[in-house]
Amino acid sequence: MTLKKTILHALFSSVLAALAGIMYNSIYCSAFEINFKSVLNVTGIIGASIFGCVLMSIGYFVVYKWKGEKLIAALNILIAILSFASIVGVFGFQLPMEVESPELFPGLAVPMHFFPALSFFSLAPIFKAKTI
Amino acid sequence: MKTKNIKLAVAAFTILFASAFTVIQSVNWKLKEDAYTVSFKGPKVDGVIKGLKTSIVFDEANPEKSKITATMDANTVNTGNGMKNKHAKAEDALNAAQFPEIKFESTSVSGKVGNYTAVGKLTIKGVTKEINLPFTFENKGAEAVFKGKFSIVTKDYNITKKGTPDVLEIDLNVPVTK
């Protein structure tokens, strides 16, 4: 796995995750007529997608250089567990008081926590060491 | 006898005139519905309540002539967290489904210009208790602001849900217009 592939993997999966997040945000907010822009907006979704995907790419790069493909499966499981664990923060998150219907917030934010991992895993075969 | 009748008539007229003047002095203040805040704070929980409706007849020079009634909707409790909101409205907390109305009705108002105390009946969850509500009144001509702070013991109002603070501090900021 080269650094170039790692960067491309991070870039494309970030774009994919951000697009999914923005679309889901738009559909969810219009369906329930809610507005969580003060805590979850397009900039935040793009930033979180880039952060998550870059972090996963770095993990892939480091693990691959260290042990080859042997530990990639373990890393995938770790990423899935961390994505799942991160939703705890959503349920405990306190929104500003002026935001109405906070009970609808987890329905918006929880799926988004899986978008970076989902897009990263979807594109992983394309950026495997022996392809491209 | 005739002089006595005239004196009585003058006295009656004076009393009538004075009372009419007093009525004019008491202002019926209307709530600025988009500007008020009623917030509560306790250990590990804070939030706001909406749905405020008021009837405020207040005379800052003669506060004893004042009458304050306010109701709020328990279903509008917002802690900023969906799970906490659900807990706050639950049967062993506010029981908002059965007792949606939170009501305060003053029985007397006293104090000096600027700082006052309303003694009244606060009803939460169908339980009525007498409370003292100290408040300030900032008169800005056609507009004014009532600000008050008091605390309630949650168990007094049959709010027994585990995790509910024993004491909640209530903060009021109520802008009004004439």
Coordinates of C-alpha atoms in Angstrom, one line a residue:
Chain A
M1 CA 0.0 0.0 0.0
T2 CA 1.4 3.3 -1.1
L3 CA 1.0 6.7 0.5
K4 CA -0.7 7.8 -2.7
K5 CA -3.3 5.1 -2.5
T6 CA -3.9 5.9 1.2
I7 CA -4.5 9.6 0.4
L8 CA -6.8 8.8 -2.5
H9 CA -8.7 6.3 -0.4
A10 CA -9.2 8.9 2.3
L11 CA -10.2 11.5 -0.2
F12 CA -12.8 9.5 -2.1
S13 CA -14.3 7.9 1.0
S14 CA -14.5 11.3 2.6
V15 CA -16.4 12.7 -0.4
L16 CA -18.7 9.7 -0.4
A17 CA -19.4 9.9 3.3
A18 CA -20.0 13.6 3.2
L19 CA -22.4 13.3 0.3
A20 CA -24.3 10.6 2.1
G21 CA -24.4 12.7 5.2
I22 CA -25.5 15.8 3.5
M23 CA -28.3 14.0 1.6
Y24 CA -29.5 12.2 4.7
N25 CA -29.4 15.4 6.7
S26 CA -31.5 17.2 4.0
I27 CA -34.1 14.4 3.7
Y28 CA -34.4 13.8 7.5
C29 CA -34.8 17.5 8.3
S30 CA -37.4 18.2 5.7
A31 CA -39.3 15.0 6.5
F32 CA -39.6 15.9 10.2
E33 CA -39.6 19.7 9.7
I34 CA -36.8 20.2 12.1
N35 CA -33.7 22.3 12.2
F36 CA -30.5 21.1 13.9
K37 CA -28.2 23.5 11.9
S38 CA -26.8 25.0 15.1
V39 CA -25.2 21.7 16.0
L40 CA -25.1 19.7 12.7
N41 CA -24.6 21.5 9.5
V42 CA -22.9 20.9 6.1
T43 CA -19.5 22.1 7.3
G44 CA -19.7 19.9 10.3
I45 CA -20.7 16.8 8.2
I46 CA -17.8 17.4 5.7
G47 CA -15.3 18.0 8.5
A48 CA -16.4 14.9 10.4
S49 CA -16.3 12.8 7.2
I50 CA -12.8 13.9 6.4
F51 CA -11.6 13.4 10.0
G52 CA -13.1 9.9 10.2
C53 CA -11.8 8.8 6.7
V54 CA -8.3 10.2 7.2
L55 CA -8.0 8.5 10.5
M56 CA -9.0 5.2 9.0
S57 CA -6.6 5.6 6.1
I58 CA -3.8 6.4 8.5
G59 CA -4.7 3.3 10.5
Y60 CA -4.7 1.2 7.3
F61 CA -1.4 2.6 6.2
V62 CA 0.3 2.0 9.5
V63 CA -1.1 -1.5 10.0
Y64 CA -0.2 -2.5 6.5
K65 CA 3.4 -1.2 6.8
W66 CA 3.7 -3.0 10.1
K67 CA 2.1 -6.4 9.5
G68 CA 1.0 -6.4 5.9
E69 CA -2.6 -7.6 5.3
K70 CA -2.6 -9.9 8.4
L71 CA -4.1 -7.3 10.8
I72 CA -6.4 -5.5 8.4
A73 CA -9.4 -7.7 9.3
A74 CA -8.7 -6.9 13.0
L75 CA -8.5 -3.2 12.1
N76 CA -11.8 -3.4 10.3
I77 CA -13.5 -4.9 13.4
L78 CA -11.9 -2.2 15.5
I79 CA -13.3 0.5 13.2
A80 CA -16.7 -1.0 13.3
I81 CA -16.6 -1.2 17.1
L82 CA -15.4 2.4 17.5
S83 CA -18.1 3.6 15.1
F84 CA -20.7 1.8 17.1
A85 CA -19.3 3.0 20.5
S86 CA -19.4 6.6 19.2
I87 CA -23.2 6.7 19.1
V88 CA -23.2 6.7 22.9
G89 CA -22.1 10.3 22.7
V90 CA -25.1 11.1 20.5
F91 CA -27.6 9.9 23.1
G92 CA -25.9 11.9 25.9
F93 CA -25.5 15.0 23.8
Q94 CA -27.2 18.1 25.1
L95 CA -28.5 20.4 22.4
P96 CA -28.9 24.2 22.9
M97 CA -32.2 24.9 24.7
E98 CA -33.6 26.9 21.7
V99 CA -33.5 23.7 19.5
E100 CA -36.8 22.0 19.5
S101 CA -37.5 18.3 19.4
P102 CA -34.2 17.1 20.7
E103 CA -35.6 13.6 20.8
L104 CA -35.3 13.5 17.0
F105 CA -31.6 14.3 17.1
P106 CA -30.3 10.7 17.5
G107 CA -32.3 9.6 14.5
L108 CA -30.3 12.1 12.5
A109 CA -26.8 11.8 14.0
V110 CA -26.6 8.0 14.8
P111 CA -26.6 6.8 11.1
M112 CA -24.1 9.5 10.2
H113 CA -21.6 8.0 12.6
F114 CA -21.5 4.9 10.3
F115 CA -21.2 6.7 7.0
P116 CA -17.4 7.2 7.1
A117 CA -16.7 3.6 7.9
L118 CA -19.3 2.4 5.4
S119 CA -17.9 4.5 2.5
F120 CA -14.3 3.6 3.6
F121 CA -15.1 -0.1 3.5
S122 CA -17.0 0.2 0.3
L123 CA -14.0 1.7 -1.5
A124 CA -11.4 -0.4 0.3
P125 CA -11.2 -3.2 -2.4
I126 CA -10.5 -0.5 -5.1
F127 CA -7.5 0.7 -3.1
K128 CA -6.1 -2.6 -2.0
A129 CA -2.4 -3.1 -2.2
K130 CA -2.4 -5.3 -5.3
T131 CA -4.9 -3.3 -7.3
I132 CA -4.4 0.0 -9.3
Chain B
M1 CA -78.2 67.9 59.1
K2 CA -77.8 69.4 55.6
T3 CA -74.1 70.2 56.2
K4 CA -73.5 66.6 57.4
N5 CA -75.1 65.2 54.2
I6 CA -72.9 67.5 52.0
K7 CA -69.8 66.3 53.9
L8 CA -70.8 62.7 53.4
A9 CA -71.4 63.3 49.7
V10 CA -68.0 65.0 49.4
A11 CA -66.3 62.1 51.3
A12 CA -68.0 59.5 49.1
F13 CA -67.0 61.3 45.9
T14 CA -63.4 61.6 47.1
I15 CA -63.3 57.9 47.9
L16 CA -64.8 57.1 44.5
F17 CA -62.4 59.4 42.7
A18 CA -59.4 58.0 44.5
S19 CA -60.3 54.4 43.8
A20 CA -60.9 55.2 40.2
F21 CA -57.5 56.8 40.0
T22 CA -56.0 53.7 41.6
V23 CA -57.6 51.4 39.0
I24 CA -56.0 53.6 36.3
Q25 CA -52.6 53.3 38.0
S26 CA -52.6 49.4 37.8
V27 CA -51.4 48.4 34.4
N28 CA -52.4 45.3 32.6
W29 CA -49.0 44.1 31.3
K30 CA -49.0 41.8 28.2
L31 CA -46.4 39.1 27.7
K32 CA -43.9 39.5 24.8
E33 CA -44.4 35.9 23.7
D34 CA -41.2 35.4 21.7
A35 CA -38.9 37.0 24.3
Y36 CA -39.4 35.3 27.6
T37 CA -37.4 32.6 29.3
V38 CA -38.4 30.3 32.1
S39 CA -35.5 28.0 32.9
F40 CA -34.8 25.5 35.6
K41 CA -31.5 24.3 36.9
G42 CA -30.4 21.5 39.2
P43 CA -27.5 19.1 39.6
K44 CA -27.0 17.3 36.3
V45 CA -30.1 18.8 34.6
D46 CA -31.2 22.1 33.3
G47 CA -33.7 23.2 30.8
V48 CA -36.5 25.5 29.7
I49 CA -40.3 25.5 29.7
K50 CA -42.4 27.2 27.1
G51 CA -46.1 27.8 26.6
L52 CA -46.3 30.7 29.1
K53 CA -49.6 32.5 29.3
T54 CA -49.9 35.4 31.7
S55 CA -52.4 37.8 33.2
I56 CA -50.4 40.5 35.0
V57 CA -52.0 43.5 36.6
F58 CA -49.2 45.2 38.3
D59 CA -48.8 48.6 39.9
E60 CA -45.2 49.3 40.9
A61 CA -46.2 52.1 43.3
N62 CA -48.9 50.1 44.9
P63 CA -47.9 46.4 44.5
E64 CA -50.6 45.3 46.9
K65 CA -53.1 46.1 44.2
S66 CA -51.4 43.7 41.8
K67 CA -52.5 40.3 40.6
I68 CA -50.3 37.9 38.7
T69 CA -51.5 34.7 37.2
A70 CA -49.3 32.5 34.9
T71 CA -49.7 29.1 33.4
M72 CA -47.2 27.0 31.5
D73 CA -47.4 23.8 29.5
A74 CA -45.5 20.9 31.1
N75 CA -45.4 19.2 27.7
T76 CA -43.0 21.9 26.5
V77 CA -40.2 21.0 28.9
N78 CA -36.9 21.0 27.0
T79 CA -33.6 19.9 28.5
G80 CA -31.8 19.8 25.2
N81 CA -31.7 16.0 25.3
G82 CA -34.5 13.8 24.1
M83 CA -34.1 11.1 26.7
K84 CA -34.1 13.6 29.6
N85 CA -37.2 15.3 28.1
K86 CA -39.0 11.9 28.1
H87 CA -37.9 11.3 31.7
A88 CA -39.1 14.8 32.8
K89 CA -42.5 14.3 31.3
A90 CA -42.9 10.7 32.7
E91 CA -45.6 9.7 35.1
D92 CA -43.3 9.7 38.2
A93 CA -41.9 13.1 37.2
L94 CA -44.2 15.9 35.8
N95 CA -46.7 13.5 34.4
A96 CA -47.3 15.9 31.6
A97 CA -49.9 13.8 29.9
Q98 CA -52.3 13.9 33.0
F99 CA -51.2 17.3 34.4
P100 CA -50.2 19.5 31.5
E101 CA -50.7 22.7 33.3
I102 CA -48.2 24.4 35.6
K103 CA -49.9 27.3 37.3
F104 CA -48.9 30.2 39.6
E105 CA -51.5 32.5 41.1
S106 CA -50.5 35.3 43.4
T107 CA -52.4 35.9 46.6
S108 CA -50.5 39.0 47.6
V109 CA -47.7 41.2 46.2
S110 CA -45.5 43.4 48.4
G111 CA -42.3 45.3 48.2
K112 CA -40.7 48.6 47.3
V113 CA -40.0 50.2 43.9
G114 CA -37.8 47.8 42.0
N115 CA -37.8 44.7 44.3
Y116 CA -41.0 42.9 45.1
T117 CA -42.2 39.5 46.5
A118 CA -45.3 37.7 45.2
V119 CA -46.8 35.2 47.6
G120 CA -48.9 32.8 45.7
K121 CA -50.0 29.3 44.9
L122 CA -47.9 27.2 42.6
T123 CA -49.5 24.1 41.2
I124 CA -47.4 21.4 39.6
K125 CA -48.6 17.9 38.8
G126 CA -51.9 18.7 40.5
V127 CA -50.2 19.6 43.8
T128 CA -50.6 23.1 45.1
K129 CA -48.1 24.7 47.5
E130 CA -47.7 28.3 48.7
I131 CA -44.4 29.9 47.5
N132 CA -42.6 33.2 47.8
L133 CA -41.5 34.6 44.5
P134 CA -39.1 37.4 44.8
F135 CA -38.8 39.5 41.7
T136 CA -37.6 42.7 40.2
F137 CA -39.4 45.0 37.9
E138 CA -37.6 47.2 35.4
N139 CA -39.9 49.7 34.0
K140 CA -38.9 51.1 30.6
G141 CA -41.9 53.1 29.8
A142 CA -44.2 51.2 27.4
E143 CA -42.2 48.1 28.1
A144 CA -40.9 46.4 31.2
V145 CA -39.2 43.2 32.4
F146 CA -40.1 41.0 35.3
K147 CA -37.1 39.0 36.6
G148 CA -37.5 36.4 39.4
K149 CA -35.7 33.5 40.9
F150 CA -37.0 30.9 43.3
S151 CA -36.5 27.2 44.1
I152 CA -38.8 24.3 44.6
V153 CA -38.4 21.0 46.4
T154 CA -39.4 18.4 43.8
K155 CA -40.7 15.9 46.3
D156 CA -43.3 18.5 47.5
Y157 CA -44.9 18.2 44.1
N158 CA -44.8 14.4 44.0
I159 CA -41.9 14.4 41.5
T160 CA -40.2 11.2 42.6
K161 CA -38.4 9.9 39.6
K162 CA -35.0 8.5 40.3
G163 CA -32.3 11.0 39.3
T164 CA -34.5 14.0 39.7
P165 CA -32.7 16.8 41.7
D166 CA -34.1 17.4 45.2
V167 CA -34.2 21.1 44.6
L168 CA -34.7 22.9 41.3
E169 CA -33.9 26.6 40.8
I170 CA -36.3 28.4 38.6
D171 CA -35.3 31.5 36.8
L172 CA -37.8 33.8 35.2
N173 CA -37.2 36.6 32.6
V174 CA -40.5 37.9 31.4
P175 CA -40.5 41.0 29.2
V176 CA -43.9 42.6 28.9
T177 CA -45.6 45.5 27.1
K178 CA -48.5 47.8 28.1

